[in-house]
Protein backbone atom coordinates (compact mmCIF):
# COMPACT_ATOMS: atom_id res chain seq x y z
CA UNK A 1 0.00 0.00 0.00
CA UNK A 2 1.37 3.37 -1.05
CA UNK A 3 1.38 6.06 1.61
CA UNK A 4 2.35 9.72 1.52
CA UNK A 5 5.58 11.07 2.92
CA UNK A 6 4.97 12.41 6.40
CA UNK A 7 6.44 13.15 9.79
CA UNK A 8 7.05 9.49 10.67
CA UNK A 9 8.97 8.91 7.45
CA UNK A 10 11.10 11.97 8.13
CA UNK A 11 11.85 10.74 11.65
CA UNK A 12 12.85 7.36 10.21
CA UNK A 13 15.37 9.07 7.96
CA UNK A 14 16.74 11.07 10.87
CA UNK A 15 17.03 7.95 13.01
CA UNK A 16 19.22 6.35 10.33
CA UNK A 17 21.74 9.20 10.64
CA UNK A 18 23.06 7.65 13.85
CA UNK A 19 24.11 4.53 11.94
CA UNK A 20 25.78 6.60 9.22
CA UNK A 21 27.74 8.48 11.87
CA UNK A 22 28.56 5.30 13.82
CA UNK A 23 29.82 3.54 10.69
CA UNK A 24 31.86 6.62 9.72
CA UNK A 25 33.40 6.83 13.20
CA UNK A 26 34.36 3.15 13.29
CA UNK A 27 35.82 3.25 9.78
CA UNK A 28 37.73 6.45 10.51
CA UNK A 29 39.19 5.29 13.84
CA UNK A 30 40.06 1.86 12.48
CA UNK A 31 41.39 3.31 9.24
CA UNK A 32 43.50 5.85 11.12
CA UNK A 33 45.00 3.16 13.33
CA UNK A 34 45.94 0.89 10.43
CA UNK A 35 46.75 3.84 8.18
CA UNK A 36 49.43 5.11 10.57
CA UNK A 37 51.28 1.80 10.27
CA UNK A 38 50.81 1.89 6.50
CA UNK A 39 52.26 5.40 6.32
CA UNK A 40 55.21 4.41 8.50
CA UNK A 41 55.69 1.37 6.28
CA UNK A 42 55.72 3.56 3.16
CA UNK A 43 58.48 5.69 4.65
CA UNK A 44 60.41 2.82 6.21
CA UNK A 45 64.07 2.29 5.49
CA UNK A 46 63.39 -1.43 5.02
CA UNK A 47 62.62 -2.15 1.36
CA UNK A 48 60.29 -5.20 1.83
CA UNK A 49 58.19 -3.20 4.31
CA UNK A 50 57.94 -0.31 1.83
CA UNK A 51 56.92 -2.65 -0.97
CA UNK A 52 54.29 -4.34 1.20
CA UNK A 53 52.80 -1.01 2.25
CA UNK A 54 52.86 0.24 -1.35
CA UNK A 55 51.08 -2.90 -2.58
CA UNK A 56 48.45 -2.55 0.14
CA UNK A 57 47.71 1.04 -0.87
CA UNK A 58 47.60 0.27 -4.58
CA UNK A 59 45.26 -2.67 -4.01
CA UNK A 60 42.61 -0.60 -2.23
CA UNK A 61 43.07 2.58 -4.25
CA UNK A 62 42.97 0.66 -7.52
CA UNK A 63 39.67 -1.14 -6.92
CA UNK A 64 36.17 0.31 -6.38
CA UNK A 65 34.97 0.55 -2.79
CA UNK A 66 31.74 -1.20 -3.77
CA UNK A 67 33.70 -4.23 -5.00
CA UNK A 68 35.66 -4.27 -1.75
CA UNK A 69 32.42 -4.33 0.25
CA UNK A 70 31.10 -7.16 -1.94
CA UNK A 71 34.29 -9.18 -1.45
CA UNK A 72 34.25 -8.73 2.32
CA UNK A 73 30.55 -9.50 2.68
CA UNK A 74 30.24 -12.41 0.25
CA UNK A 75 33.81 -13.62 0.74
CA UNK A 76 33.17 -14.15 4.43
CA UNK A 77 30.19 -16.34 3.55
CA UNK A 78 32.28 -18.39 1.13
CA UNK A 79 34.84 -18.98 3.89
CA UNK A 80 32.10 -20.07 6.29
CA UNK A 81 32.18 -16.91 8.38
CA UNK A 82 28.79 -15.56 9.42
CA UNK A 83 29.29 -11.82 8.92
CA UNK A 84 26.35 -9.44 9.11
CA UNK A 85 26.12 -6.32 6.92
CA UNK A 86 27.16 -4.05 9.83
CA UNK A 87 30.44 -5.90 10.41
CA UNK A 88 31.14 -6.26 6.68
CA UNK A 89 30.56 -2.57 6.02
CA UNK A 90 32.73 -1.55 8.98
CA UNK A 91 35.58 -3.86 7.92
CA UNK A 92 35.42 -2.91 4.24
CA UNK A 93 35.36 0.82 4.93
CA UNK A 94 38.12 0.49 7.53
CA UNK A 95 40.44 -1.25 5.07
CA UNK A 96 39.66 1.30 2.37
CA UNK A 97 40.14 4.25 4.72
CA UNK A 98 43.45 2.86 6.02
CA UNK A 99 44.87 2.79 2.48
CA UNK A 100 43.85 6.34 1.67
CA UNK A 101 44.86 7.76 5.05
CA UNK A 102 48.14 5.88 4.85
CA UNK A 103 48.94 7.54 1.53
CA UNK A 104 47.80 10.97 2.75
CA UNK A 105 49.96 10.71 5.84
CA UNK A 106 52.91 9.35 3.83
CA UNK A 107 52.86 12.57 1.84
CA UNK A 108 52.66 14.62 5.03
CA UNK A 109 55.60 12.77 6.57
CA UNK A 110 57.71 13.30 3.46
CA UNK A 111 56.68 16.97 3.39
CA UNK A 112 58.78 17.58 6.51
CA UNK A 113 61.95 19.36 5.31
CA UNK A 114 64.86 17.03 4.64
CA UNK A 115 67.02 19.06 6.95
CA UNK A 116 64.92 17.91 9.90
CA UNK A 117 65.59 14.28 9.01
CA UNK A 118 69.29 14.91 8.66
CA UNK A 119 69.50 16.88 11.91
CA UNK A 120 67.73 14.12 13.82
CA UNK A 121 70.01 11.50 12.31
CA UNK A 122 73.03 13.59 13.24
CA UNK A 123 71.81 13.50 16.86
CA UNK A 124 71.91 9.72 16.73
CA UNK A 125 68.16 9.11 16.63
CA UNK A 126 67.12 5.83 15.04
CA UNK A 127 63.98 5.51 12.91
CA UNK A 128 61.47 5.00 15.79
CA UNK A 129 62.82 7.91 17.80
CA UNK A 130 63.20 10.09 14.72
CA UNK A 131 59.56 9.56 13.84
CA UNK A 132 58.22 9.93 17.36
CA UNK A 133 60.10 13.01 18.50
CA UNK A 134 60.94 14.93 15.31
CA UNK A 135 59.01 14.01 12.16
CA UNK A 136 55.48 13.04 13.26
CA UNK A 137 54.89 16.13 15.46
CA UNK A 138 55.63 18.32 12.44
CA UNK A 139 53.72 16.11 10.00
CA UNK A 140 50.56 16.30 12.13
CA UNK A 141 50.08 19.98 11.31
CA UNK A 142 50.31 19.24 7.60
CA UNK A 143 48.04 16.20 7.91
CA UNK A 144 45.07 17.73 9.75
CA UNK A 145 43.35 19.55 6.83
CA UNK A 146 43.48 16.64 4.30
CA UNK A 147 42.49 14.19 7.03
CA UNK A 148 39.36 16.20 7.85
CA UNK A 149 38.68 16.47 4.13
CA UNK A 150 38.92 12.70 3.78
CA UNK A 151 36.44 12.29 6.65
CA UNK A 152 33.88 14.16 4.53
CA UNK A 153 34.48 11.68 1.71
CA UNK A 154 34.22 8.77 4.13
CA UNK A 155 30.82 9.90 5.42
CA UNK A 156 29.50 10.01 1.87
CA UNK A 157 31.09 6.64 1.09
CA UNK A 158 29.03 4.96 3.82
CA UNK A 159 26.06 5.24 1.43
CA UNK A 160 27.49 2.26 -0.47
CA UNK A 161 26.85 0.07 2.56
CA UNK A 162 23.17 0.15 1.55
CA UNK A 163 24.03 -2.21 -1.32
CA UNK A 164 24.93 -5.03 1.08
CA UNK A 165 21.85 -4.45 3.23
CA UNK A 166 23.12 -2.21 6.03
CA UNK A 167 20.41 0.26 7.01
CA UNK A 168 22.10 3.64 7.14
CA UNK A 169 20.79 6.91 5.71
CA UNK A 170 20.75 5.90 2.03
CA UNK A 171 19.17 2.53 2.75
CA UNK A 172 16.55 4.24 4.92
CA UNK A 173 15.82 6.50 1.96
CA UNK A 174 15.32 3.46 -0.27
CA UNK A 175 12.92 1.92 2.24
CA UNK A 176 10.88 5.12 2.54
CA UNK A 177 10.83 5.56 -1.24
CA UNK A 178 9.56 2.02 -1.74
CA UNK A 179 6.68 2.83 0.60
CA UNK A 180 5.84 6.31 -0.73
CA UNK A 181 7.02 6.26 -4.37
CA UNK A 182 8.20 9.86 -4.04
CA UNK A 183 11.86 9.52 -5.04
CA UNK A 184 12.56 13.19 -5.73
CA UNK A 185 11.28 14.26 -2.32
CA UNK A 186 12.80 11.37 -0.38
CA UNK A 187 16.26 11.42 -1.89
CA UNK A 188 16.25 15.21 -1.94
CA UNK A 189 15.84 15.10 1.84
CA UNK A 190 18.52 12.40 2.11
CA UNK A 191 20.91 14.58 0.09
CA UNK A 192 20.12 17.57 2.31
CA UNK A 193 20.92 15.55 5.43
CA UNK A 194 24.25 14.47 3.94
CA UNK A 195 24.97 18.11 3.15
CA UNK A 196 24.23 19.16 6.74
CA UNK A 197 26.62 16.44 7.98
CA UNK A 198 29.45 17.22 5.55
CA UNK A 199 29.35 20.96 5.02
CA UNK A 200 30.65 21.95 8.49
CA UNK A 201 33.54 19.51 8.07
CA UNK A 202 34.34 20.97 4.66
CA UNK A 203 34.47 24.45 6.18
CA UNK A 204 36.64 23.15 9.01
CA UNK A 205 39.04 21.54 6.53
CA UNK A 206 39.36 24.79 4.56
CA UNK A 207 39.92 26.83 7.72
CA UNK A 208 42.54 24.41 9.02
CA UNK A 209 44.30 24.48 5.67
CA UNK A 210 44.53 28.27 5.87
CA UNK A 211 45.65 28.14 9.49
CA UNK A 212 48.44 25.64 8.92
CA UNK A 213 49.49 26.95 5.51
CA UNK A 214 53.17 27.79 5.33
CA UNK A 215 53.80 31.54 5.24
CA UNK A 216 54.83 32.90 1.90
CA UNK A 217 58.55 33.62 1.50
CSV table of C-alpha atoms in Angstrom, one decimal:
chain,number,residue,atom,x,y,z
A,1,UNK,CA,0.0,0.0,0.0
A,2,UNK,CA,1.4,3.4,-1.0
A,3,UNK,CA,1.4,6.1,1.6
A,4,UNK,CA,2.3,9.7,1.5
A,5,UNK,CA,5.6,11.1,2.9
A,6,UNK,CA,5.0,12.4,6.4
A,7,UNK,CA,6.4,13.2,9.8
A,8,UNK,CA,7.1,9.5,10.7
A,9,UNK,CA,9.0,8.9,7.5
A,10,UNK,CA,11.1,12.0,8.1
A,11,UNK,CA,11.9,10.7,11.6
A,12,UNK,CA,12.9,7.4,10.2
A,13,UNK,CA,15.4,9.1,8.0
A,14,UNK,CA,16.7,11.1,10.9
A,15,UNK,CA,17.0,8.0,13.0
A,16,UNK,CA,19.2,6.4,10.3
A,17,UNK,CA,21.7,9.2,10.6
A,18,UNK,CA,23.1,7.7,13.8
A,19,UNK,CA,24.1,4.5,11.9
A,20,UNK,CA,25.8,6.6,9.2
A,21,UNK,CA,27.7,8.5,11.9
A,22,UNK,CA,28.6,5.3,13.8
A,23,UNK,CA,29.8,3.5,10.7
A,24,UNK,CA,31.9,6.6,9.7
A,25,UNK,CA,33.4,6.8,13.2
A,26,UNK,CA,34.4,3.2,13.3
A,27,UNK,CA,35.8,3.2,9.8
A,28,UNK,CA,37.7,6.4,10.5
A,29,UNK,CA,39.2,5.3,13.8
A,30,UNK,CA,40.1,1.9,12.5
A,31,UNK,CA,41.4,3.3,9.2
A,32,UNK,CA,43.5,5.9,11.1
A,33,UNK,CA,45.0,3.2,13.3
A,34,UNK,CA,45.9,0.9,10.4
A,35,UNK,CA,46.8,3.8,8.2
A,36,UNK,CA,49.4,5.1,10.6
A,37,UNK,CA,51.3,1.8,10.3
A,38,UNK,CA,50.8,1.9,6.5
A,39,UNK,CA,52.3,5.4,6.3
A,40,UNK,CA,55.2,4.4,8.5
A,41,UNK,CA,55.7,1.4,6.3
A,42,UNK,CA,55.7,3.6,3.2
A,43,UNK,CA,58.5,5.7,4.7
A,44,UNK,CA,60.4,2.8,6.2
A,45,UNK,CA,64.1,2.3,5.5
A,46,UNK,CA,63.4,-1.4,5.0
A,47,UNK,CA,62.6,-2.2,1.4
A,48,UNK,CA,60.3,-5.2,1.8
A,49,UNK,CA,58.2,-3.2,4.3
A,50,UNK,CA,57.9,-0.3,1.8
A,51,UNK,CA,56.9,-2.7,-1.0
A,52,UNK,CA,54.3,-4.3,1.2
A,53,UNK,CA,52.8,-1.0,2.2
A,54,UNK,CA,52.9,0.2,-1.4
A,55,UNK,CA,51.1,-2.9,-2.6
A,56,UNK,CA,48.4,-2.6,0.1
A,57,UNK,CA,47.7,1.0,-0.9
A,58,UNK,CA,47.6,0.3,-4.6
A,59,UNK,CA,45.3,-2.7,-4.0
A,60,UNK,CA,42.6,-0.6,-2.2
A,61,UNK,CA,43.1,2.6,-4.2
A,62,UNK,CA,43.0,0.7,-7.5
A,63,UNK,CA,39.7,-1.1,-6.9
A,64,UNK,CA,36.2,0.3,-6.4
A,65,UNK,CA,35.0,0.6,-2.8
A,66,UNK,CA,31.7,-1.2,-3.8
A,67,UNK,CA,33.7,-4.2,-5.0
A,68,UNK,CA,35.7,-4.3,-1.7
A,69,UNK,CA,32.4,-4.3,0.3
A,70,UNK,CA,31.1,-7.2,-1.9
A,71,UNK,CA,34.3,-9.2,-1.5
A,72,UNK,CA,34.3,-8.7,2.3
A,73,UNK,CA,30.5,-9.5,2.7
A,74,UNK,CA,30.2,-12.4,0.3
A,75,UNK,CA,33.8,-13.6,0.7
A,76,UNK,CA,33.2,-14.1,4.4
A,77,UNK,CA,30.2,-16.3,3.6
A,78,UNK,CA,32.3,-18.4,1.1
A,79,UNK,CA,34.8,-19.0,3.9
A,80,UNK,CA,32.1,-20.1,6.3
A,81,UNK,CA,32.2,-16.9,8.4
A,82,UNK,CA,28.8,-15.6,9.4
A,83,UNK,CA,29.3,-11.8,8.9
A,84,UNK,CA,26.4,-9.4,9.1
A,85,UNK,CA,26.1,-6.3,6.9
A,86,UNK,CA,27.2,-4.1,9.8
A,87,UNK,CA,30.4,-5.9,10.4
A,88,UNK,CA,31.1,-6.3,6.7
A,89,UNK,CA,30.6,-2.6,6.0
A,90,UNK,CA,32.7,-1.6,9.0
A,91,UNK,CA,35.6,-3.9,7.9
A,92,UNK,CA,35.4,-2.9,4.2
A,93,UNK,CA,35.4,0.8,4.9
A,94,UNK,CA,38.1,0.5,7.5
A,95,UNK,CA,40.4,-1.2,5.1
A,96,UNK,CA,39.7,1.3,2.4
A,97,UNK,CA,40.1,4.3,4.7
A,98,UNK,CA,43.4,2.9,6.0
A,99,UNK,CA,44.9,2.8,2.5
A,100,UNK,CA,43.8,6.3,1.7
A,101,UNK,CA,44.9,7.8,5.0
A,102,UNK,CA,48.1,5.9,4.8
A,103,UNK,CA,48.9,7.5,1.5
A,104,UNK,CA,47.8,11.0,2.7
A,105,UNK,CA,50.0,10.7,5.8
A,106,UNK,CA,52.9,9.3,3.8
A,107,UNK,CA,52.9,12.6,1.8
A,108,UNK,CA,52.7,14.6,5.0
A,109,UNK,CA,55.6,12.8,6.6
A,110,UNK,CA,57.7,13.3,3.5
A,111,UNK,CA,56.7,17.0,3.4
A,112,UNK,CA,58.8,17.6,6.5
A,113,UNK,CA,61.9,19.4,5.3
A,114,UNK,CA,64.9,17.0,4.6
A,115,UNK,CA,67.0,19.1,7.0
A,116,UNK,CA,64.9,17.9,9.9
A,117,UNK,CA,65.6,14.3,9.0
A,118,UNK,CA,69.3,14.9,8.7
A,119,UNK,CA,69.5,16.9,11.9
A,120,UNK,CA,67.7,14.1,13.8
A,121,UNK,CA,70.0,11.5,12.3
A,122,UNK,CA,73.0,13.6,13.2
A,123,UNK,CA,71.8,13.5,16.9
A,124,UNK,CA,71.9,9.7,16.7
A,125,UNK,CA,68.2,9.1,16.6
A,126,UNK,CA,67.1,5.8,15.0
A,127,UNK,CA,64.0,5.5,12.9
A,128,UNK,CA,61.5,5.0,15.8
A,129,UNK,CA,62.8,7.9,17.8
A,130,UNK,CA,63.2,10.1,14.7
A,131,UNK,CA,59.6,9.6,13.8
A,132,UNK,CA,58.2,9.9,17.4
A,133,UNK,CA,60.1,13.0,18.5
A,134,UNK,CA,60.9,14.9,15.3
A,135,UNK,CA,59.0,14.0,12.2
A,136,UNK,CA,55.5,13.0,13.3
A,137,UNK,CA,54.9,16.1,15.5
A,138,UNK,CA,55.6,18.3,12.4
A,139,UNK,CA,53.7,16.1,10.0
A,140,UNK,CA,50.6,16.3,12.1
A,141,UNK,CA,50.1,20.0,11.3
A,142,UNK,CA,50.3,19.2,7.6
A,143,UNK,CA,48.0,16.2,7.9
A,144,UNK,CA,45.1,17.7,9.8
A,145,UNK,CA,43.4,19.5,6.8
A,146,UNK,CA,43.5,16.6,4.3
A,147,UNK,CA,42.5,14.2,7.0
A,148,UNK,CA,39.4,16.2,7.9
A,149,UNK,CA,38.7,16.5,4.1
A,150,UNK,CA,38.9,12.7,3.8
A,151,UNK,CA,36.4,12.3,6.6
A,152,UNK,CA,33.9,14.2,4.5
A,153,UNK,CA,34.5,11.7,1.7
A,154,UNK,CA,34.2,8.8,4.1
A,155,UNK,CA,30.8,9.9,5.4
A,156,UNK,CA,29.5,10.0,1.9
A,157,UNK,CA,31.1,6.6,1.1
A,158,UNK,CA,29.0,5.0,3.8
A,159,UNK,CA,26.1,5.2,1.4
A,160,UNK,CA,27.5,2.3,-0.5
A,161,UNK,CA,26.8,0.1,2.6
A,162,UNK,CA,23.2,0.1,1.6
A,163,UNK,CA,24.0,-2.2,-1.3
A,164,UNK,CA,24.9,-5.0,1.1
A,165,UNK,CA,21.9,-4.4,3.2
A,166,UNK,CA,23.1,-2.2,6.0
A,167,UNK,CA,20.4,0.3,7.0
A,168,UNK,CA,22.1,3.6,7.1
A,169,UNK,CA,20.8,6.9,5.7
A,170,UNK,CA,20.8,5.9,2.0
A,171,UNK,CA,19.2,2.5,2.7
A,172,UNK,CA,16.6,4.2,4.9
A,173,UNK,CA,15.8,6.5,2.0
A,174,UNK,CA,15.3,3.5,-0.3
A,175,UNK,CA,12.9,1.9,2.2
A,176,UNK,CA,10.9,5.1,2.5
A,177,UNK,CA,10.8,5.6,-1.2
A,178,UNK,CA,9.6,2.0,-1.7
A,179,UNK,CA,6.7,2.8,0.6
A,180,UNK,CA,5.8,6.3,-0.7
A,181,UNK,CA,7.0,6.3,-4.4
A,182,UNK,CA,8.2,9.9,-4.0
A,183,UNK,CA,11.9,9.5,-5.0
A,184,UNK,CA,12.6,13.2,-5.7
A,185,UNK,CA,11.3,14.3,-2.3
A,186,UNK,CA,12.8,11.4,-0.4
A,187,UNK,CA,16.3,11.4,-1.9
A,188,UNK,CA,16.3,15.2,-1.9
A,189,UNK,CA,15.8,15.1,1.8
A,190,UNK,CA,18.5,12.4,2.1
A,191,UNK,CA,20.9,14.6,0.1
A,192,UNK,CA,20.1,17.6,2.3
A,193,UNK,CA,20.9,15.5,5.4
A,194,UNK,CA,24.3,14.5,3.9
A,195,UNK,CA,25.0,18.1,3.1
A,196,UNK,CA,24.2,19.2,6.7
A,197,UNK,CA,26.6,16.4,8.0
A,198,UNK,CA,29.4,17.2,5.6
A,199,UNK,CA,29.4,21.0,5.0
A,200,UNK,CA,30.7,22.0,8.5
A,201,UNK,CA,33.5,19.5,8.1
A,202,UNK,CA,34.3,21.0,4.7
A,203,UNK,CA,34.5,24.4,6.2
A,204,UNK,CA,36.6,23.1,9.0
A,205,UNK,CA,39.0,21.5,6.5
A,206,UNK,CA,39.4,24.8,4.6
A,207,UNK,CA,39.9,26.8,7.7
A,208,UNK,CA,42.5,24.4,9.0
A,209,UNK,CA,44.3,24.5,5.7
A,210,UNK,CA,44.5,28.3,5.9
A,211,UNK,CA,45.7,28.1,9.5
A,212,UNK,CA,48.4,25.6,8.9
A,213,UNK,CA,49.5,27.0,5.5
A,214,UNK,CA,53.2,27.8,5.3
A,215,UNK,CA,53.8,31.5,5.2
A,216,UNK,CA,54.8,32.9,1.9
A,217,UNK,CA,58.5,33.6,1.5
